Coordinates of C-alpha atoms and ligand atoms in Angstrom, one line a residue:
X1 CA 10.0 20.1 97.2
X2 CA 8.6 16.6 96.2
X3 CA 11.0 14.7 94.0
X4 CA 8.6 11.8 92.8
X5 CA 7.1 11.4 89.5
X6 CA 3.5 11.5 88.7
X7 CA 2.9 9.4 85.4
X8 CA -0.7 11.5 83.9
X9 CA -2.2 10.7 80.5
X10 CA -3.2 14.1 78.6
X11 CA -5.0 14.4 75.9
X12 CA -2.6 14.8 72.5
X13 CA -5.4 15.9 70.0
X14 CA -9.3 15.9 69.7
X15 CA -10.0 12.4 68.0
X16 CA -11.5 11.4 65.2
X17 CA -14.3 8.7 65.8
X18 CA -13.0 6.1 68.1
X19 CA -10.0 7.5 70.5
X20 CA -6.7 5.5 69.5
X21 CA -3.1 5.9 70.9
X22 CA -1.9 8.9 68.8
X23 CA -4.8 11.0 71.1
X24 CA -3.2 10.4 74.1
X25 CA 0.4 11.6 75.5
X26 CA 1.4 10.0 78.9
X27 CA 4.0 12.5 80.7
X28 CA 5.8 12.4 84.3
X29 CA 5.2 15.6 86.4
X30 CA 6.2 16.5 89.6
X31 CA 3.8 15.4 92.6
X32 CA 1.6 18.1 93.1
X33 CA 1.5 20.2 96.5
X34 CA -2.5 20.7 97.9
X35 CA -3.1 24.5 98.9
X36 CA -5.9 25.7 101.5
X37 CA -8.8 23.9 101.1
X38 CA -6.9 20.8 99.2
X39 CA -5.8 17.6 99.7
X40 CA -3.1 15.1 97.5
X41 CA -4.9 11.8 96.9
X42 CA -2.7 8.6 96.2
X43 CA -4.7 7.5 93.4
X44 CA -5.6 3.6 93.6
X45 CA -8.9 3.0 90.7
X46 CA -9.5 5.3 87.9
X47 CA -13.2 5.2 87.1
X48 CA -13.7 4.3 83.2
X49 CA -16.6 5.7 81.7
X50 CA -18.2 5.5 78.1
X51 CA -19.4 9.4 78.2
X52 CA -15.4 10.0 78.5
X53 CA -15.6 10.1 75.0
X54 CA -17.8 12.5 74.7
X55 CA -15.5 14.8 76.2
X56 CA -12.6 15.1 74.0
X57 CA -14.8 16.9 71.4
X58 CA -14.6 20.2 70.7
X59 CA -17.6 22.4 71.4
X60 CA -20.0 23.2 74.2
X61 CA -21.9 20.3 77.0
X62 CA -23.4 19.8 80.2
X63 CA -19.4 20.4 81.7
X64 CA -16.5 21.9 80.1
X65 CA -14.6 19.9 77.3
X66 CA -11.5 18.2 78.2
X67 CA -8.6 20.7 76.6
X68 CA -5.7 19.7 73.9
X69 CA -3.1 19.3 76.6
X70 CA -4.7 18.7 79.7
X71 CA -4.7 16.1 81.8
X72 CA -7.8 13.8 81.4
X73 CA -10.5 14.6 84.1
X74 CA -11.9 11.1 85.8
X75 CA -13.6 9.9 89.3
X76 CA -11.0 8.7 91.0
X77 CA -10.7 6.5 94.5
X78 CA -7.8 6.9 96.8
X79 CA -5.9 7.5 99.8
X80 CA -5.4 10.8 101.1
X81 CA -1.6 11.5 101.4
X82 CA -1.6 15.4 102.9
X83 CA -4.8 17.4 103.9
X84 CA -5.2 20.8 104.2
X85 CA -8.6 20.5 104.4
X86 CA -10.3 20.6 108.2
X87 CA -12.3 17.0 107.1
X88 CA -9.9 15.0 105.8
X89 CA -6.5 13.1 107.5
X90 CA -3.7 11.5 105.8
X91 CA -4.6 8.1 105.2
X92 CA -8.3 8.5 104.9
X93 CA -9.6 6.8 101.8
X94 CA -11.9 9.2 99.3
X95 CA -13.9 9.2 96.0
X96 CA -13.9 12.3 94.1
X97 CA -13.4 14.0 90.8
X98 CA -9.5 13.5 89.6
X99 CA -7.5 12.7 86.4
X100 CA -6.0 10.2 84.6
X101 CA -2.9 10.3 86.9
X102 CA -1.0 8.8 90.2
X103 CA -1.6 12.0 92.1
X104 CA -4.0 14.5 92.3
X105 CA -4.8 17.8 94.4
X106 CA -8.3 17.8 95.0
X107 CA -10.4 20.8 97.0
X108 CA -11.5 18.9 100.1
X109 CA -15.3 20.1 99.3
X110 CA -15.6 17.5 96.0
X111 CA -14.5 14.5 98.1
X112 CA -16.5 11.9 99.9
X113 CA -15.2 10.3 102.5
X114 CA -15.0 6.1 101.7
X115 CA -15.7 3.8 104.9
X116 CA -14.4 0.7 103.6
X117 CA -15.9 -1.6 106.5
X118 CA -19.2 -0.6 105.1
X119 CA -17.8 -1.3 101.3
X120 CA -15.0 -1.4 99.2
X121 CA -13.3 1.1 97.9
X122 CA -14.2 -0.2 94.4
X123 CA -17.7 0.1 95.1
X124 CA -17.6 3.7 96.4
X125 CA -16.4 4.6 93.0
X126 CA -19.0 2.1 91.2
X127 CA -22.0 1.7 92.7
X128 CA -21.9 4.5 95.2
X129 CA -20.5 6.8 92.7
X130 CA -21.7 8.8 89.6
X131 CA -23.0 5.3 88.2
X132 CA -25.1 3.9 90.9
X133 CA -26.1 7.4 91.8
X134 CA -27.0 7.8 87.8
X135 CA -29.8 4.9 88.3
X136 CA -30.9 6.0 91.3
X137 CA -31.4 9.2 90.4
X138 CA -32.4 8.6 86.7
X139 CA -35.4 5.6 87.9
X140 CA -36.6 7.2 90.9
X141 CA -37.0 10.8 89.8
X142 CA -37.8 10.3 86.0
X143 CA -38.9 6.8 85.7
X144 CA -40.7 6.3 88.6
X145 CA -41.8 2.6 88.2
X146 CA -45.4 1.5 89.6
X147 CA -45.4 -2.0 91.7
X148 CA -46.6 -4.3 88.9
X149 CA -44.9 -2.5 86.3
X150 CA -42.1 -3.7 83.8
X151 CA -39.0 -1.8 83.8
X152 CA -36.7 -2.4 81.2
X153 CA -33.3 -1.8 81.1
X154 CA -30.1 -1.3 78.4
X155 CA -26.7 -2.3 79.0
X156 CA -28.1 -3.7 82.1
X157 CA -25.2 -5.5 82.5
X158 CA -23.1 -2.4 83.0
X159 CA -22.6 -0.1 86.0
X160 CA -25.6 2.3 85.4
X161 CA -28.1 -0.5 83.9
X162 CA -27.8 -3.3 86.7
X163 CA -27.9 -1.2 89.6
X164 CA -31.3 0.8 88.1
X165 CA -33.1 -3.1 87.2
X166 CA -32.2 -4.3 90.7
X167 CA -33.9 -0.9 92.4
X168 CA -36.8 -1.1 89.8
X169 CA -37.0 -5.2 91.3
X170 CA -36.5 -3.4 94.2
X171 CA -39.4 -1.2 94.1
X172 CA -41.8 -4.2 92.6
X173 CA -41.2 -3.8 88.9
X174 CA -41.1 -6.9 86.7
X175 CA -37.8 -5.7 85.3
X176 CA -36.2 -6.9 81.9
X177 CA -32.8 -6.3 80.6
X178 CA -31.4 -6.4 77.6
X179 CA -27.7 -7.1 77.0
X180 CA -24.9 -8.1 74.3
X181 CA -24.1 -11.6 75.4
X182 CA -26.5 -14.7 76.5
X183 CA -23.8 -15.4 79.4
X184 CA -24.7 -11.6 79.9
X185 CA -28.5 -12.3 80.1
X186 CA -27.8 -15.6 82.1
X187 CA -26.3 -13.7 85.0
X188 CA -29.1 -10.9 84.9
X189 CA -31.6 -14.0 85.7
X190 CA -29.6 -15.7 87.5
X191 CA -27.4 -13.6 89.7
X192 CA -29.0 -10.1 89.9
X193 CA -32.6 -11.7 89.5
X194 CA -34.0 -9.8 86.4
X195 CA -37.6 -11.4 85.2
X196 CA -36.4 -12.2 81.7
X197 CA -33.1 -10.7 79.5
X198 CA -32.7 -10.1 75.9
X199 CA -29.7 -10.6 74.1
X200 CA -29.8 -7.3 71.6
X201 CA -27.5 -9.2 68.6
X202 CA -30.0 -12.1 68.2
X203 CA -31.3 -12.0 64.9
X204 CA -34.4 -12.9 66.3
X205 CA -34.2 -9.8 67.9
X206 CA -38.3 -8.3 68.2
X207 CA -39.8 -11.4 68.4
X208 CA -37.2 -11.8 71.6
X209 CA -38.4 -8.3 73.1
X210 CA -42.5 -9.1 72.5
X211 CA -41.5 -12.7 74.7
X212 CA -40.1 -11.1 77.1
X213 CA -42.5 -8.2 77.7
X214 CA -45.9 -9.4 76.8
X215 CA -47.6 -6.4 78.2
X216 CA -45.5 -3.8 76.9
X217 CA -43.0 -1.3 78.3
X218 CA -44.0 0.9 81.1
X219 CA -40.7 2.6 81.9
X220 CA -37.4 1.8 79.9
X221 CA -34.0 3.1 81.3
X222 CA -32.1 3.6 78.1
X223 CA -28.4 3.7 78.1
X224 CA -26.9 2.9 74.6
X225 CA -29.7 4.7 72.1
X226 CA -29.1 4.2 68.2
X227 CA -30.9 1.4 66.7
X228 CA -31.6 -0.5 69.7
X229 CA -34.0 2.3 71.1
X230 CA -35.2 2.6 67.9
X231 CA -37.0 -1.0 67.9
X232 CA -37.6 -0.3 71.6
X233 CA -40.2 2.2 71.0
X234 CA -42.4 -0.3 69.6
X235 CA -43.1 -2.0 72.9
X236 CA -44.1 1.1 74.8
X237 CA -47.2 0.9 76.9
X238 CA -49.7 3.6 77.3
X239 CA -48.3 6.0 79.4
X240 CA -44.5 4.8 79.1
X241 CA -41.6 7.1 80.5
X242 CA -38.4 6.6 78.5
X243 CA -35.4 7.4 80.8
X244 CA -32.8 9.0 78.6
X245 CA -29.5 8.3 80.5
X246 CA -26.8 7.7 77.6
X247 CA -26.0 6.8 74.2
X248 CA -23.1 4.1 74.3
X249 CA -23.8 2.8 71.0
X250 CA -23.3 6.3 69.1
X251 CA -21.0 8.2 71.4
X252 CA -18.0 7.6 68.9
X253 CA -19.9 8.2 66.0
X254 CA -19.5 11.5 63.6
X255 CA -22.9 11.5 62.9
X256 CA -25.6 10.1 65.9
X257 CA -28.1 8.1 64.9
X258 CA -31.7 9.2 65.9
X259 CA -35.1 7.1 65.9
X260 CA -37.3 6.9 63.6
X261 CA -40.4 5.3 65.6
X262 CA -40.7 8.2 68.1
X263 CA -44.1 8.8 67.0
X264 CA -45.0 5.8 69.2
X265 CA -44.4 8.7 71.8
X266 CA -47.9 10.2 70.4
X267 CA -49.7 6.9 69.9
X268 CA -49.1 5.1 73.6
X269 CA -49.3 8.9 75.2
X270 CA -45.6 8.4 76.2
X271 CA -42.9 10.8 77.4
X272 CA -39.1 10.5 76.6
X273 CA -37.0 12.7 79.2
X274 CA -33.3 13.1 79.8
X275 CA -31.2 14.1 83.2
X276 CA -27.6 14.5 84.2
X277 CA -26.7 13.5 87.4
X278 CA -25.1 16.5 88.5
X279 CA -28.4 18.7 89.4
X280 CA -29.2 16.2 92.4
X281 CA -25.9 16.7 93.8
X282 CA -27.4 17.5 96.8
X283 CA -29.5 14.2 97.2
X284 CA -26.2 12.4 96.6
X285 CA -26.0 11.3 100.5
X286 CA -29.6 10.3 101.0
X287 CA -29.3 8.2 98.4
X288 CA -26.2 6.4 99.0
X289 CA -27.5 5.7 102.8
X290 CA -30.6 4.0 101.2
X291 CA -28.1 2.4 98.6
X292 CA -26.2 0.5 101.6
X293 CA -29.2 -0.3 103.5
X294 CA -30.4 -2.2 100.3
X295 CA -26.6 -3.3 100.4
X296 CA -26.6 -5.0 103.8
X297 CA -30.0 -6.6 103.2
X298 CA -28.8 -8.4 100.3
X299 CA -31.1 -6.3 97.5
X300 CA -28.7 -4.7 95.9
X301 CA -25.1 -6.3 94.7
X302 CA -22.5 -3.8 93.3
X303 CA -20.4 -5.5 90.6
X304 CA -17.3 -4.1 89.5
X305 CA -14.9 -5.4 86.5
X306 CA -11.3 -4.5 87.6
X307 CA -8.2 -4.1 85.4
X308 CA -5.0 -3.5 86.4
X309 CA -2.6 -1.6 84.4
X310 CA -0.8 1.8 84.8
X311 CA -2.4 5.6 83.7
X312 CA -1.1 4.9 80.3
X313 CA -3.8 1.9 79.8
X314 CA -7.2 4.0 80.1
X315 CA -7.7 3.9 76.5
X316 CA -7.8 0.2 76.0
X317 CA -10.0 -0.3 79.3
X318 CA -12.1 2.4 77.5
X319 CA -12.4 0.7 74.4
X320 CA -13.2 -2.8 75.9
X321 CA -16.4 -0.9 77.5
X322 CA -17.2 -0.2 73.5
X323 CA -16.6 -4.0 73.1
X324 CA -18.9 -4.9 75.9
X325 CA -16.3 -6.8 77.8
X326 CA -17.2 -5.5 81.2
X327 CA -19.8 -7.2 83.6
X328 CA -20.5 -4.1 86.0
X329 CA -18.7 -1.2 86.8
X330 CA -15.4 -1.0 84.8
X331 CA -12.3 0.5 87.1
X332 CA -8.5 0.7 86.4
X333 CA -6.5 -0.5 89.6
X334 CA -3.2 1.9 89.4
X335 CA 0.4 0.4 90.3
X336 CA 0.2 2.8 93.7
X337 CA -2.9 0.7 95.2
X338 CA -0.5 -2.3 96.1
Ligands
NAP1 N1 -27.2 11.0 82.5 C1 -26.1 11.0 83.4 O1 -26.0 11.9 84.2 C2 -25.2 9.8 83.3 C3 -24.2 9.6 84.3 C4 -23.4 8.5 84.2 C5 -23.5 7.6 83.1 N2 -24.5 7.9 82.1 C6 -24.6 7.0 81.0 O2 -25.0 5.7 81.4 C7 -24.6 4.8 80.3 C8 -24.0 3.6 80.9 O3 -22.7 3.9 81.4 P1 -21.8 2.9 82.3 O4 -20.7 3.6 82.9 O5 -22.7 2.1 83.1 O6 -21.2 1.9 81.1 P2 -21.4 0.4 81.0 O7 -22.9 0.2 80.7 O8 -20.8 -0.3 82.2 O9 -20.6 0.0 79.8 C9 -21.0 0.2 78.5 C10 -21.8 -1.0 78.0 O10 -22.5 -0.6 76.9 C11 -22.8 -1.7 76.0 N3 -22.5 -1.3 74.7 C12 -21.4 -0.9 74.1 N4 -21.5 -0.6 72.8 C13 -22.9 -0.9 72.6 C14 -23.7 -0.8 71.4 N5 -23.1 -0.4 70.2 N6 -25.0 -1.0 71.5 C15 -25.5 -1.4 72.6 N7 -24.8 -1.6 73.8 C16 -23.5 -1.3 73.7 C17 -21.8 -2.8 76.5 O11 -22.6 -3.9 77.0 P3 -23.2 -5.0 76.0 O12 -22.4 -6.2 76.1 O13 -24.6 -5.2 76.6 O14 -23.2 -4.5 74.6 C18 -21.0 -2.2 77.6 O15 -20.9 -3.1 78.7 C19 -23.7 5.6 79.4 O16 -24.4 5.9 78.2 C20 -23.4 6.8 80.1 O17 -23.1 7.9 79.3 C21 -25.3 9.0 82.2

């Protein structure tokens, strides 16, 4: 019988709006044992997501609703501690789907396997992960950007948005992002080599967009809706493909707000479509092995932001994603990865 102590946050009660501390209840559990098929991952990063959120309603979605009581359900990067799964050893790292806790049991079939000579583990649960994989997926299959063409991209200074502009550069696009911060459009330019970038809380905000993309919109990957992809309609191209991806900007919102210009979908002959990243599941491989060939060539830099603090911090990590204070993919570094 194991005698440690797992610290795991659970969720208290379904919030109101924003998720504050009285949602939350952090407990100490006994480490859990893996059966057939599992394996007991040391958990090192905790991925934090904005869609979390999303979650801790009540109701129906894509996946099943995080329950009053459980323990939150998050990617999570680790080592493995005890297999009883035929593909994984004790001490192998992995990515896979976990919880806001220490330790986990995991069935061996939802883990990948983390070579950290090729990256590091922080990157297999950023770029090479549900986010990166989300732009991939999301540009590629929906978007599908021309050579010539100007991508542009919200939140691109987040985990999903900078990894799909530096494909879409990738592929030939002229890509624009927009952002909340002119240090945040600075480093787009500068750093990940974005065309032009738009910071979204100018007042000068339109005028700033028609600058930036004087010959329209062909493809726009859209990860915070609301307003912002309200205005955004207004510099579609003929022919434009709007990549619904998320909603950041209305996810803890009672009421979500939804666009008014959409009939600039019927004028420029434009489509609007949405995906989850889940249905290419199978593609998941393929793609990361084109992911770190655009890796080693120096195309494609993964970016991740990463605080350290113990399970019981998620929330506030969460909530700084809300505040925009993360340059690329946001992670929580447990206690147990030193
Ligand atoms: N479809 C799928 O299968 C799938 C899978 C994974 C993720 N996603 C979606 O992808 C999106 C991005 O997720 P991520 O993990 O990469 O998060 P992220 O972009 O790294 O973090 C959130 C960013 O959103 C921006 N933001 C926050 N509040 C905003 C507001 N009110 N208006 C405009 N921007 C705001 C902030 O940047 P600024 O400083 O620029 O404001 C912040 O950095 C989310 O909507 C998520 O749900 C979709």
């Amino acid at each position: 019988m194991k005698t440690e102590k797992n610290a795991q946050l659970r969720l208290a009660k379904r919030p109101q709006g924003e998720a504050g501390p009285d949602d939350f209840e952090l407990t100490h559990d006994q480490v859990p044992s893996p059966r057939d098929g599992e394996v007991l991952v040391e958990c090192h990063l905790l991925s934090v997501d904005p869609s979390s959120r999303t979650h801790w309603n009540a109701g129906q979605s894509y996946r099943s609703m995080v329950q009053v009581g459980q323990v939150i359900d998050v990617g999570v990067a680790g080592r493995v501690l005890e297999s009883n799964h035929p593909d994984f050893s004790a001490g192998d790292y992995i990515v896979g789907p976990g919880g806001i806790h220490e330790f986990g049991v995991i069935p061996g079939d939802q883990l990948t396997l983390c070579d950290t000579r090729i990256a590091p583990l922080s990157s297999w649960l950023g770029g090479l992960y549900m986010t990166g994989l989300t732009a991939y997926f999301g540009l590629l299959e929906i978007g599908q950007p021309k050579e010539g063409e100007t991508v542009l991209v919200t939140a691109a200074s987040g985990a999903v948005g900078m990894v799909a502009g530096q494909i879409a550069g990738i592929k030939g696009a002229r890509v624009v992002g927009v952002a909340g911060t002119d240090e945040k459009c600075q480093f787009l330019i500068n750093e990940l080599k974005f065309e032009a970038a738009v910071n979204y809380k100018s007042l000068t905000l339109y005028n700033d967009l028609r600058e930036a993309t004087p010959d329209r919109v062909d493809v726009i990957f859209d990860n915070v809706g609301g307003p912002l992809l309200d205005t955004l309609f207004r510099r579609l191209a003929i022919g434009a493909r709007i990549i619904v991806s998320g909603a950041t900007s209305q996810y803890n919102n009672e009421t979500i707000y939804g666009p008014t210009n959409y009939l600039a979908l019927a004028t420029m002959r434009a489509r609007m479509e949405g995906f989850i990243i889940f249905d290419y599941e199978d593609r998941y491989q393929a793609a990361r092995v084109e992911m770190i060939e655009w890796v080693k060539r120096g195309e494609l830099k993964l970016v991740e932001n990463i605080v350290d603090g113990g399970v019981g911090d998620y929330p506030n990590v969460l909530h700084r994603l809300y505040e925009g204070a993360n340059v690329g993919k946001m992670l929580l570094r447990l206690p147990t990865a030193n």
